[in-house]
PDB file of C-alpha atoms and ligand atoms in Angstrom:
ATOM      1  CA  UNK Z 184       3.889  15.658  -4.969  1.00  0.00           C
ATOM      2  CA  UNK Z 185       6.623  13.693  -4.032  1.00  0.00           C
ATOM      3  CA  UNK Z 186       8.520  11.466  -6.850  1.00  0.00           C
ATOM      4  CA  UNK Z 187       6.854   7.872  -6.177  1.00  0.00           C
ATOM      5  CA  UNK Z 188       8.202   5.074  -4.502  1.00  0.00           C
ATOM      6  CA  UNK Z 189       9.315   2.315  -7.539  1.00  0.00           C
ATOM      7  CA  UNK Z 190       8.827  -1.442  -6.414  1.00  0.00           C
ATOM      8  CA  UNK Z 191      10.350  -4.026  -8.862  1.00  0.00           C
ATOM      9  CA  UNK Z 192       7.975  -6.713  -8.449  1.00  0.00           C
ATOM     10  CA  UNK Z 193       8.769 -10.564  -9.753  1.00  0.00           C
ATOM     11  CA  UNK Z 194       6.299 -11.382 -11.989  1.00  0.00           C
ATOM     12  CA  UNK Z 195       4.577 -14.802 -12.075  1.00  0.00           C
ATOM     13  CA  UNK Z 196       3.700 -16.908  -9.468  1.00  0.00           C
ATOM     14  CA  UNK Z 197       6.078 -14.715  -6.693  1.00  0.00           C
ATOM     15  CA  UNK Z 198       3.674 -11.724  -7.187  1.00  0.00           C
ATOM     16  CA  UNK Z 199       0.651 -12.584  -5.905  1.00  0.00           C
ATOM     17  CA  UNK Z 200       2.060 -13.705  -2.841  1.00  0.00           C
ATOM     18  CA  UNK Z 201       3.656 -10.328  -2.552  1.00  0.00           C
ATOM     19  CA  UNK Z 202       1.309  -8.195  -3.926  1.00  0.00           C
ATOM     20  CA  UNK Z 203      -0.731  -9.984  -0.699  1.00  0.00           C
ATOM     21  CA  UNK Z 204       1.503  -8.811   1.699  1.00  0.00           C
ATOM     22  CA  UNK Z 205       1.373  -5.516   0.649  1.00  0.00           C
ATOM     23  CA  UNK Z 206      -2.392  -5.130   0.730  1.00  0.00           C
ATOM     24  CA  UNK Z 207      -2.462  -6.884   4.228  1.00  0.00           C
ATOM     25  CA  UNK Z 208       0.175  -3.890   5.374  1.00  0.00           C
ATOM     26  CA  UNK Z 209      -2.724  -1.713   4.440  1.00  0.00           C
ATOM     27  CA  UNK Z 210      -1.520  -0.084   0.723  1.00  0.00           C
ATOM     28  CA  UNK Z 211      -4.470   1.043  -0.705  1.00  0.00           C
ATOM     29  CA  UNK Z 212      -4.098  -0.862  -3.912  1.00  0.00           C
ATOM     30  CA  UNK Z 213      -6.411  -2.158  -7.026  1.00  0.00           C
ATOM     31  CA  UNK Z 214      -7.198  -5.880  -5.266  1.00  0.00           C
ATOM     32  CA  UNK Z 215      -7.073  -7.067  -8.858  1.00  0.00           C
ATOM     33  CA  UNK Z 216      -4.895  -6.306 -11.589  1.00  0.00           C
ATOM     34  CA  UNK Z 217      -4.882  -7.254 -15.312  1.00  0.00           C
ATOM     35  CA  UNK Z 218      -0.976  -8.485 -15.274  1.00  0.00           C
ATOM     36  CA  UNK Z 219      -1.099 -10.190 -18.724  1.00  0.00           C
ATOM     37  CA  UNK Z 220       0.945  -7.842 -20.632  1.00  0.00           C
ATOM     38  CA  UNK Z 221       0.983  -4.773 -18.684  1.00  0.00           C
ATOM     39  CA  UNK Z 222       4.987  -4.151 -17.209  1.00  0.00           C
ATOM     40  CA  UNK Z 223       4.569  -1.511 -14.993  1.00  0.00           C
ATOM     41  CA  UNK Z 224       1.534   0.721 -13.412  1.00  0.00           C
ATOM     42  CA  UNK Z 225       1.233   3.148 -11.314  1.00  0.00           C
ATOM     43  CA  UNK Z 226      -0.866   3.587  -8.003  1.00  0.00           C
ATOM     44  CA  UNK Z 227      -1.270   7.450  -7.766  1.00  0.00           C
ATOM     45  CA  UNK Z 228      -3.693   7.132  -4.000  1.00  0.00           C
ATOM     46  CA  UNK Z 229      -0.084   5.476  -2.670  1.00  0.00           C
ATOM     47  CA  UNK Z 230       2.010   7.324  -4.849  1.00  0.00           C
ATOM     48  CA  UNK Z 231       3.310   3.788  -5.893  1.00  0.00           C
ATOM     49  CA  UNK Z 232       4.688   2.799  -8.969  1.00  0.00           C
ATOM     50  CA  UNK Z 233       5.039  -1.331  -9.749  1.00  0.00           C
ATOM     51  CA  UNK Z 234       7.665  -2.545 -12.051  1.00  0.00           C
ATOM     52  CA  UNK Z 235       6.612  -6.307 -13.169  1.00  0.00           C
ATOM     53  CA  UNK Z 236      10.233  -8.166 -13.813  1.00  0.00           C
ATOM     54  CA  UNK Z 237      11.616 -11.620 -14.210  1.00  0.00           C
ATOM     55  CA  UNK Z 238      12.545 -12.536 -10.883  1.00  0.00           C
ATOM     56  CA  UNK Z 239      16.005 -12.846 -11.290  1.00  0.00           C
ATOM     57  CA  UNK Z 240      16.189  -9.748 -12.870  1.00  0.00           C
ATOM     58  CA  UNK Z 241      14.573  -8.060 -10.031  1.00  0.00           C
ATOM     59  CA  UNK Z 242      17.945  -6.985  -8.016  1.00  0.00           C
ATOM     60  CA  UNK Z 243      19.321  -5.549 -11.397  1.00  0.00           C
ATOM     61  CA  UNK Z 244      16.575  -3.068 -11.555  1.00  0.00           C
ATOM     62  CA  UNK Z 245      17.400  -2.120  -7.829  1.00  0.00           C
ATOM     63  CA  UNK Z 246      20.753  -2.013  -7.772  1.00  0.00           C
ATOM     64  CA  UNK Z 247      20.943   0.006 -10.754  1.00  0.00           C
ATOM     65  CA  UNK Z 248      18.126   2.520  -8.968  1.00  0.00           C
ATOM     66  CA  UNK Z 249      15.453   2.514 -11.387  1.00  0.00           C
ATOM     67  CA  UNK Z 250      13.803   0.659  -8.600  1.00  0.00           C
ATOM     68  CA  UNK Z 251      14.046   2.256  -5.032  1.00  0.00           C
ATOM     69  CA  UNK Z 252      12.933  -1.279  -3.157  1.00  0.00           C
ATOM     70  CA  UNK Z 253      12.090  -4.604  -4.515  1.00  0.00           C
ATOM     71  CA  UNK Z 254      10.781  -8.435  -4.235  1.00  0.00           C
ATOM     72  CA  UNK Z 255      13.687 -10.970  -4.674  1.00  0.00           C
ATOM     73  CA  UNK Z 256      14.103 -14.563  -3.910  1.00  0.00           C
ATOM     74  CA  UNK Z 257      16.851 -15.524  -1.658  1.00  0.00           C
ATOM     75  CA  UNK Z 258      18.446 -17.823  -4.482  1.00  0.00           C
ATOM     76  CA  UNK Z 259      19.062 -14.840  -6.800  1.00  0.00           C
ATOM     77  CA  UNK Z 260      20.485 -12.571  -4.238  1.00  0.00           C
ATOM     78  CA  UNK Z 261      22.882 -15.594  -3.422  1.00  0.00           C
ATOM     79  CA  UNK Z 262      23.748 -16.149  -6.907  1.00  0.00           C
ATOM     80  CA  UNK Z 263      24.447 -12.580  -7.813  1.00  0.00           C
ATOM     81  CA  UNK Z 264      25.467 -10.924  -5.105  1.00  0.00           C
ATOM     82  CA  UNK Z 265      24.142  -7.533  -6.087  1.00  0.00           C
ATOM     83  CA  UNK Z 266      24.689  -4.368  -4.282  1.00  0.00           C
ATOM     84  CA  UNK Z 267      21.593  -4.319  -2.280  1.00  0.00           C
ATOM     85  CA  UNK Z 268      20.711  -3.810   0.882  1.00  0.00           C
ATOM     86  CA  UNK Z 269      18.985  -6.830   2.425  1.00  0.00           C
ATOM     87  CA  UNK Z 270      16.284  -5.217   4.328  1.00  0.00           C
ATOM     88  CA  UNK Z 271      13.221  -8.220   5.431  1.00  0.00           C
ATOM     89  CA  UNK Z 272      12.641 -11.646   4.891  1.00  0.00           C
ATOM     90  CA  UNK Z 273       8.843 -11.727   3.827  1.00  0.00           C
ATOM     91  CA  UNK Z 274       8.911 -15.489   4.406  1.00  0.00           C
ATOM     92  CA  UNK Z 275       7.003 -16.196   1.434  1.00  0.00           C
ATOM     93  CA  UNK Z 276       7.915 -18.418  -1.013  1.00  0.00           C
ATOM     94  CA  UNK Z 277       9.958 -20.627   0.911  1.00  0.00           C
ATOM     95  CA  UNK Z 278      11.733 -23.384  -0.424  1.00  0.00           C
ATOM     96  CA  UNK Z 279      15.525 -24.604  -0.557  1.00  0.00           C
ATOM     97  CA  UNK Z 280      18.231 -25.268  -2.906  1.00  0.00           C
ATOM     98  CA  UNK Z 281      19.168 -28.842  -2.673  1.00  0.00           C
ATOM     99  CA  UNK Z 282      21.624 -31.234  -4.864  1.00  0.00           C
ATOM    100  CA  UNK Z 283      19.362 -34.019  -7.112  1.00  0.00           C
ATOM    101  CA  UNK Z 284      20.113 -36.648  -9.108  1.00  0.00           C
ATOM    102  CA  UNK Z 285      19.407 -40.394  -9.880  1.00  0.00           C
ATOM    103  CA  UNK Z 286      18.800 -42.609  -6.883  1.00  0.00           C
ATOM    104  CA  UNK Z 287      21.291 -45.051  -5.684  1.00  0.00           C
ATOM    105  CA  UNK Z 288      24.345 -43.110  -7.485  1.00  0.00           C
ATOM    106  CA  UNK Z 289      27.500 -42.333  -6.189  1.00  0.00           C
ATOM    107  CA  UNK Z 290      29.674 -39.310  -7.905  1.00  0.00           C
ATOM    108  CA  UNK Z 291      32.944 -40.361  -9.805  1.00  0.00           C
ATOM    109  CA  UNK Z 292      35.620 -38.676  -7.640  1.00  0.00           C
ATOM    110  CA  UNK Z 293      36.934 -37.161 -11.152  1.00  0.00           C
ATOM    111  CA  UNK Z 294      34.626 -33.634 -11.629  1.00  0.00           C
ATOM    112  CA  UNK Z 295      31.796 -34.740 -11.307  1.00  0.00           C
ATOM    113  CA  UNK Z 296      28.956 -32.915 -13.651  1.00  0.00           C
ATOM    114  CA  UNK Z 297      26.500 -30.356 -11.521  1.00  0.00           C
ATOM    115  CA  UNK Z 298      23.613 -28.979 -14.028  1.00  0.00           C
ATOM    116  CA  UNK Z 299      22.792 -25.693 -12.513  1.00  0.00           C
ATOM    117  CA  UNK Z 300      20.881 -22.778 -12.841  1.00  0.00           C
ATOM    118  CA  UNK Z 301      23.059 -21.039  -9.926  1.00  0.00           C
ATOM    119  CA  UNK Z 302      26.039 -21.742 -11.221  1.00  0.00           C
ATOM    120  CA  UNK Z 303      27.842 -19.837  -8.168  1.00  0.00           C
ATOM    121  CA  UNK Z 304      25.824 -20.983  -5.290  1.00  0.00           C
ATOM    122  CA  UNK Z 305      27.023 -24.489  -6.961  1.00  0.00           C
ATOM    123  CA  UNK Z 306      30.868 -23.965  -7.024  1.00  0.00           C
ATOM    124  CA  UNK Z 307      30.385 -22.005  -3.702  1.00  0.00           C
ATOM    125  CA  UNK Z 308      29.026 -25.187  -2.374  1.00  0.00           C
ATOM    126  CA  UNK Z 309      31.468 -28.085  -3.430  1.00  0.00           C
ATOM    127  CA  UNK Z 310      34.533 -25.648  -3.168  1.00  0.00           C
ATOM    128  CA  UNK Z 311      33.832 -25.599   0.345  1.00  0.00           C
ATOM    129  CA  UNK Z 312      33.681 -28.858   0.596  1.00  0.00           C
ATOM    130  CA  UNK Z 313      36.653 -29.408  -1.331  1.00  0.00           C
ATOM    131  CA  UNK Z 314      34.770 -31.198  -3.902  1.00  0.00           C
ATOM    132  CA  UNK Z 315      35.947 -30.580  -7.964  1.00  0.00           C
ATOM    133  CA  UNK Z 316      32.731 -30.672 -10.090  1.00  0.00           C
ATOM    134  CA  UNK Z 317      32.403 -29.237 -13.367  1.00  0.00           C
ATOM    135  CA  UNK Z 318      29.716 -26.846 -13.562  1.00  0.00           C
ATOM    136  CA  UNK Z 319      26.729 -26.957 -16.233  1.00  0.00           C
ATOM    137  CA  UNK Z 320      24.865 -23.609 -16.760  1.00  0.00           C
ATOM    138  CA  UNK Z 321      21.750 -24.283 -17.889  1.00  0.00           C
ATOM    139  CA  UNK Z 322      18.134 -21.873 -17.507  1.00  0.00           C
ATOM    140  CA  UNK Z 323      15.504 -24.052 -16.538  1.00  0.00           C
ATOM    141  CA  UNK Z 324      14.089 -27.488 -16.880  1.00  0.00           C
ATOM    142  CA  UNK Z 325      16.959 -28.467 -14.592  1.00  0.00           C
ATOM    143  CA  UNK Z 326      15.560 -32.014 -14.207  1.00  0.00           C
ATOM    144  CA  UNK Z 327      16.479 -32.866 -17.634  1.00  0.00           C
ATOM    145  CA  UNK Z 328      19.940 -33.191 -17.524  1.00  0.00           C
ATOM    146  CA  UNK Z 329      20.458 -35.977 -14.857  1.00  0.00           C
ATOM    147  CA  UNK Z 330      17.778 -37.926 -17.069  1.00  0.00           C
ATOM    148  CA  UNK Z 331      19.706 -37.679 -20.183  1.00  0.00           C
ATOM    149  CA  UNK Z 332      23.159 -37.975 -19.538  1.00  0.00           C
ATOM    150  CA  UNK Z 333      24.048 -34.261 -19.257  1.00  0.00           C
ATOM    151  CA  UNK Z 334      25.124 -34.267 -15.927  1.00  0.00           C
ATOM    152  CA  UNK Z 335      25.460 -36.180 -12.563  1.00  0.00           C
ATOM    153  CA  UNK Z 336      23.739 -33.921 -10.420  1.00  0.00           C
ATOM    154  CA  UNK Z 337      21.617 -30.957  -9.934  1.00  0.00           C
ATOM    155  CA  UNK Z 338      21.812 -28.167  -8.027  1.00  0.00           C
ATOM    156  CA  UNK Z 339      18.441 -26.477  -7.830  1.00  0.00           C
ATOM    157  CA  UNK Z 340      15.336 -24.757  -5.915  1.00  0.00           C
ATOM    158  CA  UNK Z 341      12.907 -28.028  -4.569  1.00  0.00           C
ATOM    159  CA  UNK Z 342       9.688 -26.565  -3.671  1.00  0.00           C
ATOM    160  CA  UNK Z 343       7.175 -29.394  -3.267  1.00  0.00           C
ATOM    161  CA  UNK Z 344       9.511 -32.069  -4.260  1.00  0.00           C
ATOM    162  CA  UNK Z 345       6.860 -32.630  -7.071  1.00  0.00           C
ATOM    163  CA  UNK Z 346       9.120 -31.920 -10.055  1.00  0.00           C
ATOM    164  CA  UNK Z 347      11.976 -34.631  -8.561  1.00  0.00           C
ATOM    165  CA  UNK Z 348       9.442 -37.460  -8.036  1.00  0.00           C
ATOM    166  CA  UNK Z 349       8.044 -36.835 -11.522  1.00  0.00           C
ATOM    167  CA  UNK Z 350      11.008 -37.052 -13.211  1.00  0.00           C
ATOM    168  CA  UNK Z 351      12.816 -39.621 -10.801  1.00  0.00           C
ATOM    169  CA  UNK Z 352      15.161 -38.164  -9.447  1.00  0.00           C
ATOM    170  CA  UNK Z 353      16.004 -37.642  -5.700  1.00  0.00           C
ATOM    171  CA  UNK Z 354      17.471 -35.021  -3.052  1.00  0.00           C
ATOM    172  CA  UNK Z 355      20.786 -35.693  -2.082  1.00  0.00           C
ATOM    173  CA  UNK Z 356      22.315 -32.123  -0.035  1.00  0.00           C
ATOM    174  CA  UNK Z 357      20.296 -30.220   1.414  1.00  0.00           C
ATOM    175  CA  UNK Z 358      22.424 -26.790   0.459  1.00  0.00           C
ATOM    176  CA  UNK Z 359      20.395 -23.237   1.763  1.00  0.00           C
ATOM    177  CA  UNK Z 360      17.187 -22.380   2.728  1.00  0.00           C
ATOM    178  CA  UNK Z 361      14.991 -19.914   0.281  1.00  0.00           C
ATOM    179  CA  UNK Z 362      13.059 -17.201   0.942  1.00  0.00           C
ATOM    180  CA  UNK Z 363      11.325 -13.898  -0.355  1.00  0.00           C
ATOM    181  CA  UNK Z 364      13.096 -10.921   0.760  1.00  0.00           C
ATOM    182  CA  UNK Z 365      12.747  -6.666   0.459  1.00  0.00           C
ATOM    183  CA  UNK Z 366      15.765  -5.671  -0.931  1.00  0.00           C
ATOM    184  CA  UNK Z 367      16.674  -1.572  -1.306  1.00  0.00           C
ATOM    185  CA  UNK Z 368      19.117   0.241  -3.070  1.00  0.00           C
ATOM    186  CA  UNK Z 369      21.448   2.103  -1.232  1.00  0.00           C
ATOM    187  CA  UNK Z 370      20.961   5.666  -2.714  1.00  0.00           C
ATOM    188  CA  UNK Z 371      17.618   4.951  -2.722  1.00  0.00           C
ATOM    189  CA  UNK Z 372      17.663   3.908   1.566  1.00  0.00           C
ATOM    190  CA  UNK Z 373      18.974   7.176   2.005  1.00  0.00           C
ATOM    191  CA  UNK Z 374      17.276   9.607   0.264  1.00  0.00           C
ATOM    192  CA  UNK Z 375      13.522   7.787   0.566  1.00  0.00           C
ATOM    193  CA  UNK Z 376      14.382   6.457   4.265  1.00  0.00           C
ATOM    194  CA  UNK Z 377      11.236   7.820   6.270  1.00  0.00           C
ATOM    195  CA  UNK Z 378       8.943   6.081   3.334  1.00  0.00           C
ATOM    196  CA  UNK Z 379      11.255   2.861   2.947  1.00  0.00           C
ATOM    197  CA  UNK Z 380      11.257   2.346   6.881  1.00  0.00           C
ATOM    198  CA  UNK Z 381       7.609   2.683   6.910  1.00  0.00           C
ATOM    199  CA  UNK Z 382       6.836  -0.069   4.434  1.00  0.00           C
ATOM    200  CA  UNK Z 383       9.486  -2.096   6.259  1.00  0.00           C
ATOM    201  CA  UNK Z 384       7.623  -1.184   9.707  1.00  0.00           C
ATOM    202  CA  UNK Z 385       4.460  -2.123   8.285  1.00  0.00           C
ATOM    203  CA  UNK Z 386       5.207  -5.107   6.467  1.00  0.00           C
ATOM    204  CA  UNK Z 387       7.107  -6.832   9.188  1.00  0.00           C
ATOM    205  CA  UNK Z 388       4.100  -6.723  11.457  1.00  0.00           C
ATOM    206  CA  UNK Z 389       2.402  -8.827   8.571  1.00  0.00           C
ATOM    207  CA  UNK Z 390       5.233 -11.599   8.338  1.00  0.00           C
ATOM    208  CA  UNK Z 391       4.233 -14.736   9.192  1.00  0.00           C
TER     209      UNK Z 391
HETATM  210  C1  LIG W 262      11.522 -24.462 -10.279  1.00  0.00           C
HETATM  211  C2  LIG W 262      12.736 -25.339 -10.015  1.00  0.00           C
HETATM  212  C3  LIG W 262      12.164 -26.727 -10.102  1.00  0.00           C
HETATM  213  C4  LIG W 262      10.742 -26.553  -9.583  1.00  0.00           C
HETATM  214  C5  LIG W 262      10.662 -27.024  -8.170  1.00  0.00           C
HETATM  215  O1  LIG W 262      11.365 -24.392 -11.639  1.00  0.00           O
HETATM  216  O2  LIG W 262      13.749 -25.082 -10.966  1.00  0.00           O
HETATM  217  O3  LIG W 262      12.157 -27.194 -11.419  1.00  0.00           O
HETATM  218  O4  LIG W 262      10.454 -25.150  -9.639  1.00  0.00           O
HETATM  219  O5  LIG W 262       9.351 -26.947  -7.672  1.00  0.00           O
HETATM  220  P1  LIG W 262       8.651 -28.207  -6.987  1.00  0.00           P
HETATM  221  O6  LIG W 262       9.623 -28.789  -5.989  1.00  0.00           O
HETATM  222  O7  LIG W 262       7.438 -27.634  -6.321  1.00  0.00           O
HETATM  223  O8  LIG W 262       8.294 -29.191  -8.045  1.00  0.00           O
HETATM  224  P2  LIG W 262      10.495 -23.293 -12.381  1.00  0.00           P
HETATM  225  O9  LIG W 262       9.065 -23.649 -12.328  1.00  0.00           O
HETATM  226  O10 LIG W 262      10.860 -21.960 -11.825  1.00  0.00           O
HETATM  227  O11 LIG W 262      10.937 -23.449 -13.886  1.00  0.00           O
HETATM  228  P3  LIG W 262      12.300 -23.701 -14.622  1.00  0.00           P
HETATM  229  O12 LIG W 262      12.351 -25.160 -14.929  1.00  0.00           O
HETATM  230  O13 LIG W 262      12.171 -22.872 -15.835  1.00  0.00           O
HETATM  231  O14 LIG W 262      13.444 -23.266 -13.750  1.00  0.00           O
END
């Protein structure tokens, strides 16, 4: 048999969206699947093997070629600019990257402070609008830092809007739309093209 196909697949709440799309696109796979600790498993009928990774780790495993294809957000592709190829948007998990901060606040014109978990979609953003911010790496729980004095503004993903109205905060910039997209490595496109262009075939007819 063939070697299998290797999907890197984000885990939490991206997967079962995904893992969705694939069953709609007719892979015969398990419609359940115990994903509390288990990282990886194999579907032997498909000759598919799932790799369960942090979602912004997802285009490391791909671009490195331990995965052939896999499931990454928009955002992270943005952010780290991977050598991938870019091969569907799945238009799941939409959502955008927008600035936040306190309402009714104006930024100093001296570097302002941008709390970010993209720290390059954020310089990208005010560099080209000639803007000088300082920048604020952070890893989550974004919505802190406006609240406490760490920073001016945010620069994160908005989904529902729920976490910015909880906290109090509002959307100021409206900065890229977000999206799921099928991502390939190169080596990979090549040498598995016949079975890479048939899951592309088949799960672009499913895209809503
Ligand atoms: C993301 C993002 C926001 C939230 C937006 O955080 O960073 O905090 O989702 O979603 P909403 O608009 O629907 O409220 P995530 O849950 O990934 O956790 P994090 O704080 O660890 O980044």
């Amino acid at each position: 048999m063939n070697e299998p196909l290797t999907i890197a697949m984000p885990k939490g709440r991206i997967f079962e969206e995904a893992y969705e799309l694939l069953i709609q696109a007719n892979f015969d796979l398990p419609e359940t699947i115990d994903l509390s600790r288990k990282l990886m498993f194999e579907v032997p009928s498909e000759n598919i093997r799932f790799i369960l990774a942090k979602p912004m780790d997802v285009p490391t495993y791909v671009e490195h070629g331990v995965a052939d294809i896999g499931i990454a957000g928009k955002d992270t592709l943005l952010e780290q600019q991977r050598h991938v190829h870019e091969l569907l948007d799945l238009k799941i998990s939409t959502c955008h990257i927008a600035s936040a901060g306190l309402p009714n606040t104006v930024l100093d014109e001296i570097a302002p402070r941008i709390a970010t978990k993209y720290p390059n979609i954020a310089s990208a953003y005010y560099r080209e609008r000639g803007e000088q911010v300082e920048i604020i790496g952070l890893n989550g729980s974004i919505e802190l830092a406006p609240m406490i004095g760490l920073a001016d503004r945010i620069v994160d993903i908005v989904s529902t809007g729920q976490t910015l109205k909880e906290n109090g905060l509002v959307e100021y910039e409206y900065i890229t739309d977000v999206s799921s997209r099928l991502v390939a490595n190169p080596a990979s496109y090549r040498m598995k093209n016949e079975r890479i262009t048939d899951l592309v075939k088949r799960l672009k007819a499913c895209v809503k």
